[in-house]
XYZ file of N, CA and C in Angstrom:
726
model
N 33.307 52.184 -54.328
C 34.583 52.042 -53.620
C 35.725 52.325 -54.593
N 36.506 53.342 -54.355
C 37.567 53.737 -55.258
C 38.749 52.774 -55.162
N 39.510 52.716 -56.268
C 40.724 51.917 -56.234
C 41.671 52.476 -55.176
N 42.321 51.604 -54.416
C 43.289 52.073 -53.422
C 44.561 52.576 -54.100
N 45.469 53.083 -53.314
C 46.664 53.705 -53.864
C 47.801 52.704 -54.016
N 48.745 53.044 -54.883
C 49.956 52.238 -55.036
C 50.744 52.225 -53.731
N 50.764 53.347 -53.043
C 51.491 53.431 -51.771
C 50.941 52.418 -50.771
N 49.623 52.304 -50.715
C 48.997 51.328 -49.812
C 49.400 49.910 -50.188
N 49.335 49.587 -51.474
C 49.667 48.234 -51.921
C 51.113 47.880 -51.588
N 52.017 48.820 -51.800
C 53.427 48.581 -51.484
C 53.612 48.357 -49.984
N 52.927 49.153 -49.168
C 53.043 49.002 -47.716
C 52.543 47.629 -47.257
N 51.417 47.181 -47.836
C 50.893 45.867 -47.477
C 51.835 44.756 -47.925
N 52.397 44.887 -49.130
C 53.326 43.870 -49.612
C 54.553 43.784 -48.710
N 55.068 44.918 -48.316
C 56.224 44.918 -47.413
C 55.865 44.289 -46.073
N 54.646 44.557 -45.623
C 54.199 43.938 -44.374
C 54.145 42.428 -44.480
N 53.615 41.908 -45.599
C 53.552 40.466 -45.800
C 54.946 39.847 -45.845
N 55.899 40.557 -46.421
C 57.257 40.033 -46.501
C 57.890 39.903 -45.120
N 57.357 40.641 -44.144
C 57.884 40.569 -42.772
C 56.971 39.753 -41.860
N 56.028 39.013 -42.457
C 55.055 38.290 -41.632
C 55.727 37.342 -40.641
N 56.729 36.599 -41.089
C 57.379 35.626 -40.218
C 58.254 36.297 -39.161
N 58.935 37.363 -39.538
C 59.853 38.011 -38.603
C 59.161 39.000 -37.670
N 58.070 39.605 -38.143
C 57.362 40.598 -37.325
C 55.855 40.484 -37.554
N 55.242 39.372 -37.094
C 53.810 39.175 -37.347
C 52.936 40.251 -36.715
N 53.357 40.798 -35.584
C 52.554 41.831 -34.918
C 52.350 43.033 -35.843
N 53.426 43.524 -36.428
C 53.322 44.678 -37.327
C 52.528 44.337 -38.579
N 52.757 43.142 -39.129
C 52.061 42.734 -40.348
C 50.564 42.680 -40.142
N 50.123 42.013 -39.084
C 48.688 41.818 -38.898
C 47.994 43.065 -38.371
N 48.694 43.904 -37.657
C 48.091 45.180 -37.265
C 47.867 46.070 -38.484
N 48.820 46.060 -39.405
C 48.663 46.821 -40.642
C 47.485 46.303 -41.451
N 47.382 44.986 -41.592
C 46.276 44.399 -42.344
C 44.937 44.699 -41.686
N 44.907 44.646 -40.352
C 43.664 44.925 -39.634
C 43.225 46.369 -39.834
N 44.152 47.305 -39.744
C 43.797 48.719 -39.963
C 43.243 48.917 -41.366
N 43.867 48.267 -42.332
C 43.441 48.420 -43.720
C 42.053 47.835 -43.935
N 41.818 46.616 -43.444
C 40.532 45.950 -43.660
C 39.394 46.680 -42.958
N 39.624 47.112 -41.739
C 38.569 47.799 -40.994
C 38.267 49.152 -41.630
N 39.273 49.807 -42.183
C 39.033 51.057 -42.909
C 38.156 50.808 -44.132
N 38.336 49.652 -44.799
C 37.477 49.311 -45.935
C 36.032 49.130 -45.485
N 35.837 48.448 -44.371
C 34.481 48.263 -43.849
C 33.852 49.612 -43.514
N 34.649 50.497 -42.914
C 34.129 51.792 -42.478
C 33.654 52.660 -43.644
N 34.095 52.370 -44.866
C 33.611 53.107 -46.025
C 32.147 52.793 -46.330
N 31.655 51.665 -45.816
C 30.310 51.202 -46.167
C 29.364 51.078 -44.975
N 29.897 51.133 -43.769
C 29.043 50.952 -42.588
C 29.595 51.774 -41.435
N 28.749 52.525 -40.732
C 29.224 53.253 -39.548
C 29.609 52.261 -38.456
N 30.788 52.431 -37.873
C 31.272 51.463 -36.895
C 30.994 51.830 -35.432
N 30.984 53.104 -35.054
C 30.708 53.410 -33.642
C 29.350 52.851 -33.208
N 29.371 52.001 -32.201
C 28.148 51.399 -31.682
C 27.646 50.201 -32.451
N 28.290 49.840 -33.561
C 27.837 48.708 -34.366
C 28.214 47.384 -33.720
N 27.394 46.374 -33.951
C 27.710 45.013 -33.514
C 28.407 44.302 -34.663
N 29.657 43.898 -34.428
C 30.480 43.270 -35.455
C 30.832 41.857 -35.016
N 30.729 40.920 -35.938
C 31.118 39.535 -35.696
C 32.345 39.237 -36.540
N 33.434 38.868 -35.892
C 34.691 38.522 -36.558
C 34.793 37.000 -36.574
N 34.602 36.403 -37.745
C 34.556 34.941 -37.870
C 35.922 34.424 -38.298
N 36.531 33.622 -37.437
C 37.837 33.063 -37.745
C 38.953 34.066 -37.630
N 38.813 35.014 -36.721
C 39.761 36.121 -36.589
C 41.039 35.805 -35.865
N 41.278 34.526 -35.561
C 42.566 34.122 -35.000
C 42.947 34.840 -33.734
N 44.110 35.496 -33.766
C 44.668 36.115 -32.562
C 44.009 37.436 -32.189
N 43.038 37.896 -32.964
C 42.225 39.023 -32.530
C 42.630 40.389 -33.031
N 43.500 40.468 -34.029
C 43.930 41.782 -34.524
C 42.762 42.583 -35.113
N 41.923 41.915 -35.885
C 40.781 42.609 -36.491
C 39.784 43.030 -35.415
N 39.529 42.138 -34.481
C 38.600 42.458 -33.388
C 39.063 43.690 -32.626
N 40.337 43.752 -32.305
C 40.864 44.901 -31.573
C 40.708 46.191 -32.374
N 40.951 46.118 -33.668
C 40.829 47.316 -34.501
C 39.377 47.789 -34.584
N 38.449 46.847 -34.718
C 37.033 47.227 -34.714
C 36.664 47.902 -33.394
N 37.139 47.362 -32.290
C 36.834 47.951 -30.986
C 37.432 49.343 -30.850
N 38.641 49.537 -31.383
C 39.252 50.862 -31.340
C 38.450 51.873 -32.155
N 37.719 51.376 -33.150
C 36.870 52.236 -33.975
C 35.485 52.455 -33.365
N 35.266 51.915 -32.173
C 34.010 52.155 -31.478
C 32.958 51.080 -31.638
N 33.287 49.990 -32.338
C 32.323 48.909 -32.522
C 32.361 47.936 -31.339
N 31.243 47.248 -31.156
C 31.192 46.153 -30.194
C 31.439 44.873 -30.994
N 32.671 44.377 -30.915
C 33.094 43.282 -31.794
C 33.257 41.990 -30.999
N 32.782 40.899 -31.582
C 32.841 39.579 -30.956
C 33.620 38.639 -31.875
N 34.603 37.951 -31.298
C 35.482 37.071 -32.064
C 35.077 35.619 -31.869
N 34.885 34.918 -32.989
C 34.568 33.491 -32.985
C 35.651 32.762 -33.774
N 36.351 31.851 -33.104
C 37.497 31.158 -33.703
C 37.468 29.685 -33.268
N 37.515 28.752 -34.222
C 37.434 27.328 -33.852
C 38.741 26.737 -33.342
N 39.870 27.376 -33.628
C 41.179 26.800 -33.323
C 41.786 27.487 -32.101
N 41.886 26.753 -31.001
C 42.446 27.332 -29.775
C 43.895 27.785 -29.955
N 44.644 27.065 -30.779
C 46.027 27.462 -31.023
C 46.102 28.812 -31.721
N 45.194 29.051 -32.658
C 45.186 30.344 -33.347
C 44.844 31.476 -32.385
N 43.969 31.207 -31.441
C 43.622 32.241 -30.460
C 44.838 32.656 -29.632
N 45.761 31.721 -29.440
C 46.950 32.023 -28.652
C 48.171 32.343 -29.488
N 47.985 32.528 -30.797
C 49.118 32.790 -31.684
C 49.805 34.099 -31.323
N 51.108 34.135 -31.510
C 51.944 35.320 -31.294
C 51.899 35.770 -29.832
N 51.617 34.809 -28.941
C 51.602 35.123 -27.519
C 50.428 35.959 -27.078
N 49.341 35.969 -27.859
C 48.196 36.811 -27.573
C 47.039 35.972 -27.026
N 46.173 36.601 -26.282
C 44.933 35.994 -25.809
C 43.828 37.030 -25.943
N 43.160 37.091 -27.084
C 42.145 38.135 -27.296
C 41.007 38.044 -26.280
N 40.674 39.178 -25.722
C 39.643 39.236 -24.683
C 38.266 38.919 -25.254
N 37.525 38.068 -24.529
C 36.143 37.786 -24.894
C 35.957 36.895 -26.099
N 37.009 36.205 -26.538
C 36.886 35.331 -27.706
C 36.072 34.088 -27.361
N 35.358 33.576 -28.361
C 34.536 32.375 -28.195
C 35.054 31.306 -29.147
N 35.271 30.107 -28.636
C 35.659 28.981 -29.487
C 34.386 28.458 -30.146
N 34.281 28.670 -31.451
C 33.064 28.298 -32.163
C 33.377 28.078 -33.631
N 32.598 27.196 -34.245
C 32.765 26.851 -35.651
C 32.011 27.846 -36.525
N 32.655 28.303 -37.605
C 32.013 29.248 -38.508
C 30.820 28.673 -39.245
N 30.700 27.339 -39.278
C 29.536 26.713 -39.895
C 28.293 26.821 -39.021
N 28.496 27.022 -37.718
C 27.363 27.039 -36.785
C 27.677 28.030 -35.675
N 27.467 29.291 -35.946
C 27.772 30.338 -34.977
C 26.695 30.396 -33.902
N 27.074 30.546 -32.646
C 26.097 30.597 -31.556
C 25.449 31.971 -31.446
N 24.780 32.370 -32.524
C 24.166 33.693 -32.601
C 22.767 33.579 -33.196
N 21.909 34.489 -32.781
C 20.561 34.540 -33.353
C 20.615 35.095 -34.767
N 19.581 34.823 -35.538
C 19.472 35.380 -36.886
C 19.508 36.910 -36.808
N 20.282 37.523 -37.688
C 20.303 38.978 -37.777
C 20.921 39.683 -36.587
N 21.809 39.011 -35.860
C 22.381 39.602 -34.654
C 23.425 40.680 -34.948
N 24.052 40.633 -36.121
C 25.190 41.499 -36.405
C 24.839 42.605 -37.399
N 25.442 43.775 -37.179
C 25.401 44.832 -38.184
C 26.430 44.565 -39.270
N 27.549 43.985 -38.864
C 28.629 43.641 -39.789
C 29.130 42.247 -39.455
N 29.242 41.393 -40.465
C 29.859 40.078 -40.288
C 31.126 40.064 -41.141
N 32.242 39.752 -40.520
C 33.555 39.966 -41.118
C 34.357 38.676 -41.122
N 35.033 38.415 -42.234
C 35.907 37.240 -42.329
C 37.062 37.548 -43.258
N 38.275 37.447 -42.755
C 39.466 37.740 -43.547
C 40.337 36.502 -43.657
N 40.552 36.048 -44.894
C 41.445 34.921 -45.179
C 41.078 33.667 -44.398
N 39.782 33.354 -44.420
C 39.280 32.150 -43.776
C 38.651 31.194 -44.785
N 38.021 31.743 -45.819
C 37.217 30.917 -46.718
C 38.043 29.809 -47.366
N 39.320 30.062 -47.645
C 40.148 29.025 -48.263
C 40.549 27.922 -47.281
N 40.145 28.079 -46.032
C 40.471 27.073 -45.023
C 39.254 26.252 -44.587
N 38.138 26.411 -45.267
C 36.937 25.640 -44.929
C 36.558 24.747 -46.100
N 36.090 23.547 -45.775
C 35.785 22.557 -46.811
C 34.521 22.896 -47.593
N 33.613 23.649 -46.970
C 32.329 23.969 -47.597
C 32.120 25.479 -47.567
N 32.717 26.213 -48.497
C 32.620 27.679 -48.477
C 31.192 28.199 -48.568
N 30.325 27.520 -49.309
C 28.967 28.024 -49.479
C 28.188 27.979 -48.167
N 28.356 26.903 -47.405
C 27.701 26.825 -46.095
C 28.261 27.878 -45.151
N 29.556 28.089 -45.202
C 30.200 29.113 -44.377
C 29.619 30.494 -44.698
N 29.500 30.805 -45.991
C 28.921 32.089 -46.394
C 27.469 32.209 -45.949
N 26.721 31.119 -46.061
C 25.313 31.144 -45.650
C 25.170 31.453 -44.175
N 26.097 30.947 -43.367
C 26.036 31.226 -41.931
C 26.367 32.685 -41.656
N 27.302 33.247 -42.395
C 27.596 34.666 -42.244
C 26.381 35.513 -42.611
N 25.703 35.143 -43.669
C 24.497 35.868 -44.082
C 23.409 35.745 -43.013
N 23.245 34.556 -42.475
C 22.183 34.318 -41.483
C 22.307 35.234 -40.280
N 23.532 35.426 -39.792
C 23.692 36.197 -38.550
C 23.742 37.695 -38.803
N 23.663 38.123 -40.061
C 23.698 39.547 -40.393
C 22.276 40.072 -40.556
N 22.000 41.227 -39.984
C 20.658 41.801 -40.076
C 20.383 42.278 -41.501
N 19.125 42.344 -41.914
C 18.796 42.951 -43.211
C 19.350 44.375 -43.299
N 20.044 44.666 -44.371
C 20.697 45.955 -44.533
C 22.111 45.973 -43.997
N 22.487 44.925 -43.259
C 23.829 44.845 -42.707
C 24.859 44.440 -43.745
N 26.124 44.528 -43.351
C 27.239 44.342 -44.269
C 27.964 43.027 -43.986
N 28.379 42.358 -45.066
C 29.161 41.133 -44.966
C 30.459 41.360 -45.727
N 31.575 41.191 -45.040
C 32.905 41.378 -45.624
C 33.603 40.033 -45.645
N 33.956 39.565 -46.842
C 34.650 38.281 -46.997
C 35.828 38.485 -47.931
N 37.018 38.129 -47.479
C 38.197 38.179 -48.333
C 38.944 36.862 -48.191
N 39.415 36.332 -49.319
C 40.136 35.058 -49.259
C 41.174 34.986 -50.367
N 42.171 34.156 -50.154
C 43.215 33.922 -51.142
C 42.784 32.780 -52.050
N 42.546 33.087 -53.305
C 42.110 32.068 -54.248
C 43.287 31.155 -54.623
N 42.965 29.897 -54.991
C 43.977 28.860 -55.142
C 45.014 29.180 -56.215
N 44.590 29.737 -57.342
C 45.540 30.008 -58.419
C 46.244 31.344 -58.269
N 45.998 32.026 -57.184
C 46.780 33.206 -56.848
C 48.242 32.810 -56.644
N 49.186 33.711 -56.941
C 50.591 33.398 -56.647
C 50.829 33.056 -55.184
N 49.890 33.448 -54.315
C 50.016 33.140 -52.884
C 49.054 32.023 -52.454
N 48.430 31.359 -53.440
C 47.393 30.387 -53.116
C 47.850 29.215 -52.281
N 49.106 28.821 -52.410
C 49.622 27.713 -51.605
C 50.103 28.120 -50.243
N 49.896 29.384 -49.897
C 50.344 29.938 -48.620
C 51.856 29.755 -48.459
N 52.312 29.096 -47.422
C 53.754 29.041 -47.192
C 54.510 28.257 -48.271
N 53.816 27.430 -49.052
C 54.479 26.669 -50.112
C 54.455 27.402 -51.457
N 53.789 28.551 -51.524
C 53.681 29.299 -52.781
C 55.059 29.819 -53.217
N 55.269 29.975 -54.519
C 54.363 29.687 -55.640
C 54.494 28.270 -56.184
N 55.163 27.413 -55.435
C 55.445 26.067 -55.936
C 54.207 25.193 -55.989
N 53.087 25.675 -55.400
C 51.833 24.908 -55.504
C 51.366 24.788 -56.943
N 51.852 25.677 -57.832
C 51.500 25.567 -59.249
C 52.016 24.258 -59.855
N 53.045 23.685 -59.253
C 53.610 22.428 -59.744
C 53.016 21.213 -59.041
N 52.028 21.456 -58.177
C 51.388 20.371 -57.439
C 51.630 20.533 -55.950
N 50.571 20.309 -55.172
C 50.670 20.571 -53.732
C 51.660 19.638 -53.044
N 51.647 18.355 -53.398
C 52.559 17.401 -52.751
C 54.015 17.789 -53.018
N 54.304 18.164 -54.240
C 55.663 18.576 -54.582
C 56.046 19.844 -53.826
N 55.100 20.780 -53.717
C 55.378 22.029 -53.002
C 55.636 21.777 -51.524
N 54.864 20.886 -50.922
C 55.078 20.557 -49.501
C 56.431 19.891 -49.291
N 56.796 18.981 -50.183
C 58.089 18.298 -50.056
C 59.238 19.299 -50.163
N 59.115 20.235 -51.096
C 60.150 21.244 -51.244
C 60.254 22.116 -49.992
N 59.113 22.492 -49.450
C 59.103 23.330 -48.252
C 59.810 22.622 -47.097
N 59.525 21.343 -46.923
C 60.137 20.603 -45.804
C 61.641 20.446 -46.014
N 62.057 20.225 -47.240
C 63.496 20.129 -47.505
C 64.192 21.447 -47.197
N 63.534 22.521 -47.535
C 64.158 23.838 -47.381
C 64.184 24.319 -45.935
N 63.113 24.018 -45.180
C 62.996 24.561 -43.822
C 63.288 23.551 -42.717
N 63.216 22.270 -43.062
C 63.423 21.245 -42.041
C 62.198 20.969 -41.205
N 61.051 21.504 -41.597
C 59.804 21.243 -40.866
C 58.658 21.115 -41.858
N 57.612 20.377 -41.493
C 56.480 20.225 -42.423
C 55.706 21.525 -42.569
N 55.098 21.703 -43.731
C 54.262 22.875 -43.960
C 53.044 22.837 -43.051
N 52.566 23.998 -42.667
C 51.410 24.108 -41.782
C 50.135 23.651 -42.470
N 50.031 23.908 -43.764
C 48.772 23.659 -44.479
C 48.875 22.445 -45.387
N 47.803 21.659 -45.386
C 47.699 20.491 -46.246
C 46.431 20.608 -47.066
N 46.561 20.533 -48.383
C 45.406 20.649 -49.264
C 44.413 19.525 -48.985
N 43.151 19.921 -48.779
C 42.108 18.947 -48.483
C 41.896 18.722 -47.000
N 42.770 19.277 -46.166
C 42.620 19.146 -44.711
C 42.362 20.505 -44.067
N 43.296 21.425 -44.199
C 43.098 22.768 -43.646
C 43.358 23.867 -44.672
N 43.437 23.474 -45.937
C 43.550 24.409 -47.043
C 42.799 23.821 -48.235
N 41.993 24.651 -48.896
C 41.136 24.147 -49.971
C 41.252 25.061 -51.189
N 41.063 24.458 -52.349
C 41.187 25.184 -53.613
C 39.888 25.922 -53.906
N 39.805 27.166 -53.456
C 38.624 28.003 -53.683
C 38.960 28.958 -54.829
N 38.017 29.112 -55.762
C 38.282 29.862 -56.984
C 37.382 31.091 -57.090
N 37.828 32.069 -57.849
C 37.119 33.336 -57.981
C 35.802 33.166 -58.732
N 35.853 32.544 -59.925
C 34.658 32.422 -60.765
C 33.495 31.750 -60.069
N 33.669 30.525 -59.547
C 32.565 29.857 -58.860
C 32.043 30.642 -57.658
N 32.937 31.306 -56.939
C 32.496 32.081 -55.774
C 31.632 33.262 -56.213
N 32.047 33.961 -57.257
C 31.249 35.078 -57.769
C 29.893 34.601 -58.278
N 29.872 33.484 -58.993
C 28.599 32.962 -59.495
C 27.665 32.598 -58.348
N 28.244 32.059 -57.290
C 27.424 31.678 -56.138
C 26.776 32.904 -55.482
N 27.571 33.935 -55.204
C 26.991 35.090 -54.503
C 26.030 35.864 -55.409
N 26.292 35.883 -56.712
C 25.369 36.565 -57.619
C 24.025 35.864 -57.697
N 24.027 34.550 -57.498
C 22.789 33.782 -57.584
C 21.985 33.806 -56.293
N 22.580 34.303 -55.223
C 21.884 34.306 -53.932
C 20.835 35.412 -53.893
N 19.621 35.114 -53.482
C 18.601 36.156 -53.378
C 18.686 36.956 -52.083
N 19.515 36.497 -51.131
C 19.545 37.146 -49.819
C 20.673 38.158 -49.667
N 21.487 38.368 -50.723
C 22.539 39.383 -50.651
C 22.625 40.128 -51.979
N 23.122 41.343 -51.916
C 23.496 42.078 -53.119
C 24.980 42.408 -53.014
N 25.668 42.425 -54.140
C 27.094 42.693 -54.153
C 27.335 44.200 -54.163
N 27.997 44.684 -53.144
C 28.407 46.085 -53.081
C 29.730 46.266 -53.823
N 30.641 45.314 -53.618
C 31.942 45.381 -54.270
C 32.496 43.974 -54.424
N 33.078 43.702 -55.597
C 33.800 42.453 -55.845
C 35.093 42.859 -56.538
N 36.209 42.694 -55.886
C 37.447 43.299 -56.375
C 38.665 42.562 -55.825
N 39.790 42.808 -56.425
C 41.043 42.361 -55.838
C 41.290 43.173 -54.568
N 41.644 42.497 -53.510
C 41.806 43.189 -52.232
C 43.026 44.115 -52.217
N 44.070 43.759 -52.958
C 45.339 44.466 -52.806
C 45.791 45.251 -54.038
N 45.181 45.012 -55.195
C 45.601 45.712 -56.399
C 45.411 47.219 -56.254
N 46.364 48.027 -56.743
C 46.233 49.486 -56.627
C 45.448 50.127 -57.765
N 45.114 49.364 -58.818
C 44.364 49.941 -59.940
C 43.588 48.826 -60.631
N 42.474 49.192 -61.266
C 41.610 48.232 -61.963
C 41.266 47.036 -61.069
N 41.074 47.314 -59.805
C 40.858 46.231 -58.840
C 39.550 45.499 -59.072
N 38.538 46.199 -59.582
C 37.276 45.545 -59.897
C 37.278 44.915 -61.270
N 37.981 45.554 -62.218
C 37.992 45.056 -63.593
C 38.636 43.689 -63.699
N 39.683 43.449 -62.921
C 40.404 42.184 -63.050
C 39.534 40.988 -62.662
N 38.567 41.196 -61.795
C 37.705 40.082 -61.369
C 36.640 39.743 -62.406
N 36.540 40.564 -63.467
C 35.520 40.320 -64.491
C 36.065 39.572 -65.712
N 37.341 39.224 -65.665
C 37.966 38.556 -66.812
C 38.214 37.087 -66.464
N 37.393 36.174 -66.991
C 37.582 34.748 -66.686
C 39.000 34.299 -67.037
N 39.516 33.388 -66.231
C 40.871 32.896 -66.441
C 41.882 33.814 -65.801
N 42.008 35.033 -66.314
C 42.952 35.993 -65.754
C 42.675 36.235 -64.276
N 41.401 36.347 -63.918
C 41.050 36.673 -62.537
C 41.511 35.603 -61.550
N 41.619 34.370 -62.001
C 42.015 33.304 -61.091
C 43.465 33.444 -60.638
N 44.282 34.125 -61.452
C 45.681 34.349 -61.099
C 45.891 35.774 -60.599
N 45.388 36.743 -61.347
C 45.724 38.143 -61.093
C 44.983 38.754 -59.908
N 43.874 38.174 -59.498
C 43.130 38.758 -58.375
C 43.942 38.712 -57.082
N 44.739 37.680 -56.904
C 45.545 37.456 -55.700
C 44.675 37.136 -54.491
N 43.806 38.045 -54.136
C 42.949 37.863 -52.968
C 41.621 38.531 -53.304
N 40.542 37.740 -53.317
C 39.241 38.292 -53.695
C 38.546 38.904 -52.488
N 38.110 40.144 -52.649
C 37.344 40.831 -51.613
C 35.900 40.961 -52.067
N 34.990 40.453 -51.259
C 33.557 40.600 -51.491
C 32.965 41.422 -50.357
N 32.290 42.493 -50.706
C 31.506 43.249 -49.733
C 30.057 43.111 -50.158
N 29.262 42.515 -49.296
C 27.875 42.178 -49.610
C 26.930 42.906 -48.659
N 25.726 43.187 -49.147
C 24.691 43.770 -48.314
C 23.573 42.744 -48.144
N 23.188 42.493 -46.901
C 22.098 41.538 -46.645
C 20.772 42.141 -47.078
N 20.060 41.429 -47.919
C 18.778 41.910 -48.414
C 17.674 41.663 -47.398
N 16.652 42.483 -47.463
C 15.483 42.267 -46.608
C 14.744 41.008 -47.069
N 14.126 40.277 -46.127
C 13.407 39.050 -46.517
C 12.296 39.367 -47.511
C-alpha cells in the first residue's frame, strides 16, 4: 500500500475542521477515502461487507455504491439517527456479539470505533470471527496520545481528561460528549500492534498512520513517537485459514 498524497491529507484535514458545521461533507469524504483503501486489497462488487459501529451509515452507503452488499451494525440508536439520517437496513447490535455466523463476511470494517469500546481485544476477535478465511479486516482508531485523542476536548486531554472536560464545558456551555472510562478509552498503538502480531488467526497486510502523507508505515515502528505522531492507526488484516 503506497503512501497517500499530501493533497489527500490536506483535504481530509480541512474536512475534519468543518465536521461540526458540515458533518455531511466531512463524513462522506472520509467514507470515500476509507472505502477506496479497502478496494486496494479486496474486490468490492458482490462482496459481503460488515460495517461495525458505522453510525449514521456513510461508510455503508459508500460500500453499496461500490457494488458491495453491506450490512450496518450499530449499538447506539442515537448514532443511527445522527445528522437527520436513517440508514436503510441497519441492525442495532453490539460489536462484541454480532448476530452473524462464523466467516459470513468478505470484509469486516470498523472506523473510529475501537477507542470507544472497553475491551478492544474482544471487539477485534469478534471482527475476526465473522470474517471468512482470506477475507479482509479493516480497523482504524484514534489512539489516546494522538493530538486528537481526547476527541472534542483535544488537545487539552494531555493535561488530564477531567481538566479537559471542564475547559470544554466552560468554553461551550455544554458537557463534552465523551467521558474517559465510559464511552472513550485510552487505546494505544504499541499494545494494539503487539496484540495483532501475536494472533495466529490474522496476518498484517498494513499497519500505518491513516492520514499521514509520507512515511505512514515507518512512524508506527518507532516506540514512543508512534503514540503521538500516528494520529490514527490503520490496521488492514487478512484472516488466516484455520
